[in-house]
Amino acid sequence: MKNVVVVGSQWGDEGKGKIVDWLSSEADVVIRFQGGHNAGHTLVIDGKTYKLRLLPSGIVRKNKISIIGNGVVVNPWALLEEIEDIKKQGVEVNEENLYLSEAATLILPIHSELDSFREDNTKNTKIGTTRRGIGPAYEDKVGRRSIRLVDLSSEENLDTKLTILLEHHNSLRRGMGKKEYDKYKLKEDLLKIAPKILKYSKPIWKKIEEFKKLNKKILFEGAQGILLDVDHGTYPFVTSSNTVASSAATGSGCGINTINYILGITKAYTTRVGEGPFPTELKNDIGERLGERGKEFGTVTSRKRRCGWFDGVLVKQTIKTSGINGIALTKLDVLDEFDEIKICVEYDLNGKKIDYLPASSEKQFEVKPIYKSFKGWKSSTCGIKEFSELPKEAQHYINFIEEFIEAKISTISTSPERKDTILILDPFKS
């Protein structure tokens, strides 16, 4: 049996929800290992739609254990609200099927406020954050002043930690001309929800070791995409965590040898939400058509996504930086009506051809895509379940992608429905 990590190979929004749901039906344990409550995974099961932000996708299935790891930053109020929302849809959530790492860093109201203050400051470069406090919470974690879940179990300890935290934040707020934050109000609010959230607290590293001994199948569920990785993405237009597959180990508390297979979810074209470089972006009618056909609006934020042709250079790069074994190609059906389809195979940087995205943000904005063109198939692929039944032009397009990015295509998605999937290789068994 294999333990599988699922990551997005682009800028997120690749359709991880459907693929993770399909895999979670085989897994025993599903773990979120990074990010915050901005994931936006949409699952459609038996005609019923579930929209998850922080909860792992396994939560909607019976007899699965869902875990939020230490690498995730957790807004406790948002988590409790999401639990209540999912319960109203008939999903059972309790201490037996949901575990929360006692070492998880908490997102507090001061974090979301700081996020907004910075984004609204016209002197700053706009990063395009979701204003949910995720970045500032990670800053406090690295600065060793964060409030962690375990801190809620001791009022005295919490008081001391809040003093340290607010000494930093209130100095920032004063510098921005903002009102200082009231420690006692924040402590009161945290102690009020402490019993509700602490009941899910567990030493996750220990639990994972128990699952391994029992030979349980573990699915590690990533959020965002590799191009948003704080080290390997389009910095500074990135998220504040490591989104590459190796962070599944550090973000959950298990050894890297626990991971057996890495699946990269890859959209058949490219999208990006928010600010930052995007070499293949189409600011024309074709880009609009991709967005309309693909319903490219954020699940959580409702922000319109920027759209462009498939960037093979970037996907090949993320496959190398994340060690991806195979990809699940999603939203193929969105391309059904195009006469011509293109794939970026190189960049032009001031007259010089290059085969990678430079680390320099300035150069990332300067590169121009060099395309290879493909004839469109002009027929519906929606619902097709066998590769051989796809139009020949679609098969040619997919075969070229597989060869160019140097990774096997294990799955092809031909609609949002879970059943409309061409399974070539099962990640748990391949």
XYZ file of C-alpha atoms in Angstrom, residues 54-372:
319
model
C -9.871 24.168 6.023
C -11.344 20.741 6.664
C -9.627 17.858 4.826
C -11.649 16.315 2.013
C -11.968 13.016 3.859
C -14.393 14.600 6.318
C -17.371 14.118 3.986
C -16.844 10.344 3.920
C -17.748 7.883 6.645
C -15.086 5.845 8.419
C -12.249 8.201 7.439
C -9.975 10.130 9.770
C -9.281 13.737 8.806
C -6.256 15.546 10.205
C -5.206 19.201 10.230
C -1.439 19.132 10.681
C 1.034 21.399 12.439
C 1.980 23.039 9.134
C -1.491 24.551 8.772
C -2.351 27.942 10.284
C -5.801 27.663 11.832
C -8.402 30.342 12.373
C -10.317 28.663 15.217
C -13.499 30.665 14.657
C -13.479 29.899 10.927
C -12.858 26.208 11.633
C -15.740 25.958 14.099
C -18.022 27.765 11.641
C -17.012 25.390 8.855
C -17.660 22.393 11.104
C -21.161 23.684 11.853
C -21.833 24.371 8.164
C -20.777 20.884 7.112
C -22.834 19.327 9.916
C -25.913 21.068 8.509
C -25.293 19.150 5.276
C -25.554 15.892 7.193
C -21.827 15.259 7.711
C -20.792 13.876 11.092
C -17.813 15.656 12.678
C -16.465 14.641 16.085
C -13.273 13.865 18.005
C -13.180 10.400 16.448
C -12.916 11.501 12.816
C -11.274 14.953 13.078
C -7.846 15.505 14.642
C -6.129 18.876 14.993
C -2.418 19.174 15.726
C -1.746 20.595 19.172
C 1.228 22.394 17.590
C -0.835 24.216 14.946
C -0.419 28.003 14.865
C -3.617 30.013 15.302
C -4.781 32.843 13.057
C -6.135 35.659 15.225
C -8.126 38.801 14.331
C -4.923 40.874 14.519
C -3.526 38.818 11.645
C -6.401 39.427 9.223
C -6.410 43.119 10.161
C -2.672 43.393 9.479
C -3.179 41.610 6.153
C -5.766 44.212 5.104
C -3.724 47.176 6.400
C -0.815 46.113 4.205
C -2.867 45.392 1.094
C -4.619 48.751 1.395
C -1.347 50.659 1.801
C -0.733 52.199 -1.611
C 3.006 52.384 -0.897
C 3.278 48.588 -0.766
C 3.481 46.161 -3.678
C 0.118 44.419 -3.840
C 0.614 40.681 -3.373
C -3.052 39.822 -3.901
C -3.602 38.028 -0.595
C -7.022 36.791 0.490
C -6.798 39.099 3.557
C -7.442 36.153 5.865
C -4.363 36.672 8.038
C -2.531 33.621 6.768
C 0.730 35.399 5.918
C 0.977 37.364 9.197
C 0.233 34.171 11.179
C 3.138 32.397 9.458
C 5.324 35.433 10.188
C 4.587 35.076 13.893
C 5.263 31.352 13.719
C 8.717 31.926 12.237
C 9.247 34.818 14.667
C 8.571 32.368 17.544
C 5.799 34.453 19.069
C 2.695 32.708 17.697
C -0.209 31.384 19.745
C -0.532 27.653 19.153
C -3.504 25.429 19.833
C -1.865 23.917 22.905
C -1.523 27.410 24.458
C -5.302 27.550 24.913
C -5.111 24.855 27.568
C -3.481 27.191 30.136
C -4.850 30.669 30.891
C -1.628 31.727 32.595
C 0.520 30.578 29.696
C -1.854 32.165 27.179
C -1.659 35.499 29.004
C 2.150 35.470 28.831
C 2.181 34.508 25.156
C -0.347 37.220 24.259
C 1.784 39.853 25.992
C 4.759 38.891 23.818
C 2.657 38.725 20.672
C 0.942 42.081 21.169
C 4.143 43.861 22.064
C 5.168 43.153 18.474
C 1.804 43.771 16.818
C 0.896 46.919 18.705
C 4.204 48.506 17.753
C 3.326 47.765 14.109
C -0.180 49.156 14.557
C 1.140 52.348 16.144
C 3.515 52.789 13.217
C 0.572 52.508 10.814
C -1.553 54.916 12.837
C -3.919 52.153 13.981
C -5.486 51.573 17.384
C -3.670 49.144 19.699
C -5.249 45.733 20.211
C -6.806 44.898 23.577
C -5.062 41.863 25.061
C -7.785 41.086 27.586
C -10.551 41.103 24.993
C -8.505 38.763 22.770
C -7.746 36.453 25.700
C -11.404 36.368 26.685
C -12.457 35.497 23.140
C -9.870 32.707 22.904
C -10.761 31.185 26.282
C -14.425 31.185 25.300
C -13.797 28.933 22.280
C -10.951 26.927 23.845
C -13.073 23.941 24.995
C -14.787 23.703 21.606
C -11.514 23.558 19.671
C -9.240 21.743 22.144
C -11.398 18.617 22.036
C -9.949 17.914 18.562
C -6.338 18.381 19.734
C -3.950 15.446 19.289
C -0.183 14.756 19.014
C -0.434 14.151 15.281
C 3.090 12.782 14.744
C 2.263 10.020 17.224
C -1.061 9.249 15.554
C 0.580 8.993 12.134
C 3.102 6.518 13.511
C 0.212 4.407 14.824
C -1.496 4.506 11.397
C 1.714 3.421 9.675
C 2.035 0.405 11.968
C -1.558 -0.509 11.143
C -0.716 -0.215 7.412
C -3.335 2.476 6.858
C -3.447 4.332 3.542
C -2.626 7.998 4.119
C -3.507 10.797 1.712
C -1.709 14.131 2.199
C -3.778 16.991 0.792
C -1.980 20.152 -0.305
C -3.522 23.589 -0.728
C -2.646 26.288 -3.286
C -0.082 25.329 -5.954
C 3.677 24.854 -6.227
C 4.108 28.165 -8.070
C 2.857 29.835 -4.879
C 5.555 28.167 -2.757
C 7.408 30.749 -0.656
C 10.778 29.358 -1.853
C 10.054 27.922 -5.289
C 7.193 30.079 -6.542
C 6.895 33.496 -8.181
C 8.223 35.320 -5.111
C 7.057 37.720 -3.661
C 3.682 36.965 -5.279
C 3.337 33.733 -3.320
C 1.693 32.278 -0.259
C 3.534 32.168 3.073
C 4.119 28.430 3.292
C 5.932 25.705 1.384
C 3.478 24.104 -1.015
C 5.883 21.541 -2.502
C 5.268 17.877 -1.695
C 8.144 17.547 0.775
C 6.316 19.900 3.157
C 3.775 17.110 3.698
C 6.345 15.510 5.990
C 7.265 18.614 8.003
C 3.687 19.880 8.041
C 2.309 16.707 9.586
C 5.184 15.329 11.647
C 6.205 12.201 9.757
C 9.411 11.113 8.092
C 9.917 11.804 4.405
C 10.032 8.028 3.837
C 6.329 7.922 4.720
C 5.593 9.386 1.272
C 5.472 6.847 -1.558
C 3.832 8.667 -4.466
C 3.387 12.330 -5.420
C 0.473 13.275 -7.650
C 0.453 16.712 -9.267
C -2.956 18.104 -10.165
C -2.568 19.973 -13.454
C -5.145 21.994 -15.353
C -5.218 21.510 -19.146
C -4.674 25.252 -19.470
C -3.317 27.773 -16.934
C -5.002 30.115 -14.460
C -3.879 32.464 -11.744
C -5.799 34.523 -9.190
C -4.414 37.711 -7.721
C -1.265 39.602 -8.622
C 2.048 38.398 -10.038
C 3.736 37.288 -13.274
C 1.822 35.042 -15.678
C 3.717 34.470 -18.970
C 0.882 32.802 -20.922
C -1.944 35.054 -19.717
C -4.449 35.887 -22.463
C -5.943 39.353 -22.054
C -8.286 38.844 -24.984
C -11.425 37.013 -26.095
C -9.701 33.618 -25.837
C -8.808 34.260 -22.199
C -12.406 35.319 -21.529
C -13.735 32.157 -23.208
C -11.446 29.961 -21.097
C -12.711 31.702 -17.970
C -16.360 31.398 -18.953
C -16.157 27.738 -20.009
C -14.050 26.815 -16.987
C -16.169 28.837 -14.529
C -12.977 30.391 -13.267
C -14.055 32.054 -10.045
C -12.580 31.269 -6.618
C -14.571 28.849 -4.429
C -13.790 30.821 -1.262
C -13.061 34.348 -2.513
C -15.202 34.477 -5.703
C -12.297 36.344 -7.302
C -12.095 36.080 -11.092
C -9.111 34.024 -12.255
C -6.740 35.141 -14.987
C -6.570 32.588 -17.816
C -4.002 31.520 -20.402
C -2.636 28.632 -22.442
C -0.915 25.643 -20.835
C 2.597 26.608 -19.704
C 4.678 23.471 -20.197
C 7.866 25.206 -19.039
C 6.392 25.979 -15.633
C 4.794 22.574 -15.124
C 8.038 20.807 -16.026
C 9.788 23.021 -13.464
C 7.285 22.290 -10.674
C 7.515 18.570 -11.397
C 11.259 18.747 -10.711
C 11.052 20.949 -7.598
C 8.304 18.836 -6.039
C 9.377 15.367 -7.183
C 6.044 14.661 -8.854
C 5.639 11.060 -10.042
C 2.513 11.539 -12.128
C -0.136 14.119 -12.929
C -3.900 14.249 -12.986
C -4.911 16.395 -15.957
C -8.119 18.317 -15.208
C -10.667 20.396 -17.133
C -9.801 18.921 -20.519
C -13.415 19.501 -21.596
C -12.964 23.289 -21.268
C -10.836 23.178 -24.437
C -13.483 21.358 -26.506
C -14.613 24.331 -28.616
C -11.292 25.895 -29.626
C -10.052 25.765 -33.225
C -6.435 26.062 -32.116
C -4.799 25.262 -28.765
C -1.313 26.261 -27.696
C 1.349 25.070 -25.259
C 4.252 27.220 -24.093
C 7.478 25.264 -24.706
C 10.097 28.006 -24.203
C 10.479 31.608 -23.111
C 12.031 34.548 -24.855
C 13.940 36.736 -22.391
C 15.106 39.853 -24.180
C 15.941 37.918 -27.333
C 17.420 34.884 -25.581
C 15.569 31.558 -25.468
C 15.393 29.918 -22.018
C 13.680 26.751 -20.778
C 12.901 27.745 -17.181
C 11.324 30.575 -15.174
C 14.052 32.783 -13.649
C 14.037 33.433 -9.904
C 14.157 37.201 -10.468
C 10.705 38.763 -10.188
C 11.716 41.420 -12.714
C 12.686 38.793 -15.294
C 9.547 36.766 -14.575
C 7.509 39.733 -15.791
C 9.753 40.143 -18.858
C 9.670 36.609 -20.286
C 7.500 36.036 -23.358
C 6.011 32.623 -24.199
C 7.092 30.677 -27.260
C 4.222 28.422 -28.307
C 3.679 25.142 -30.104
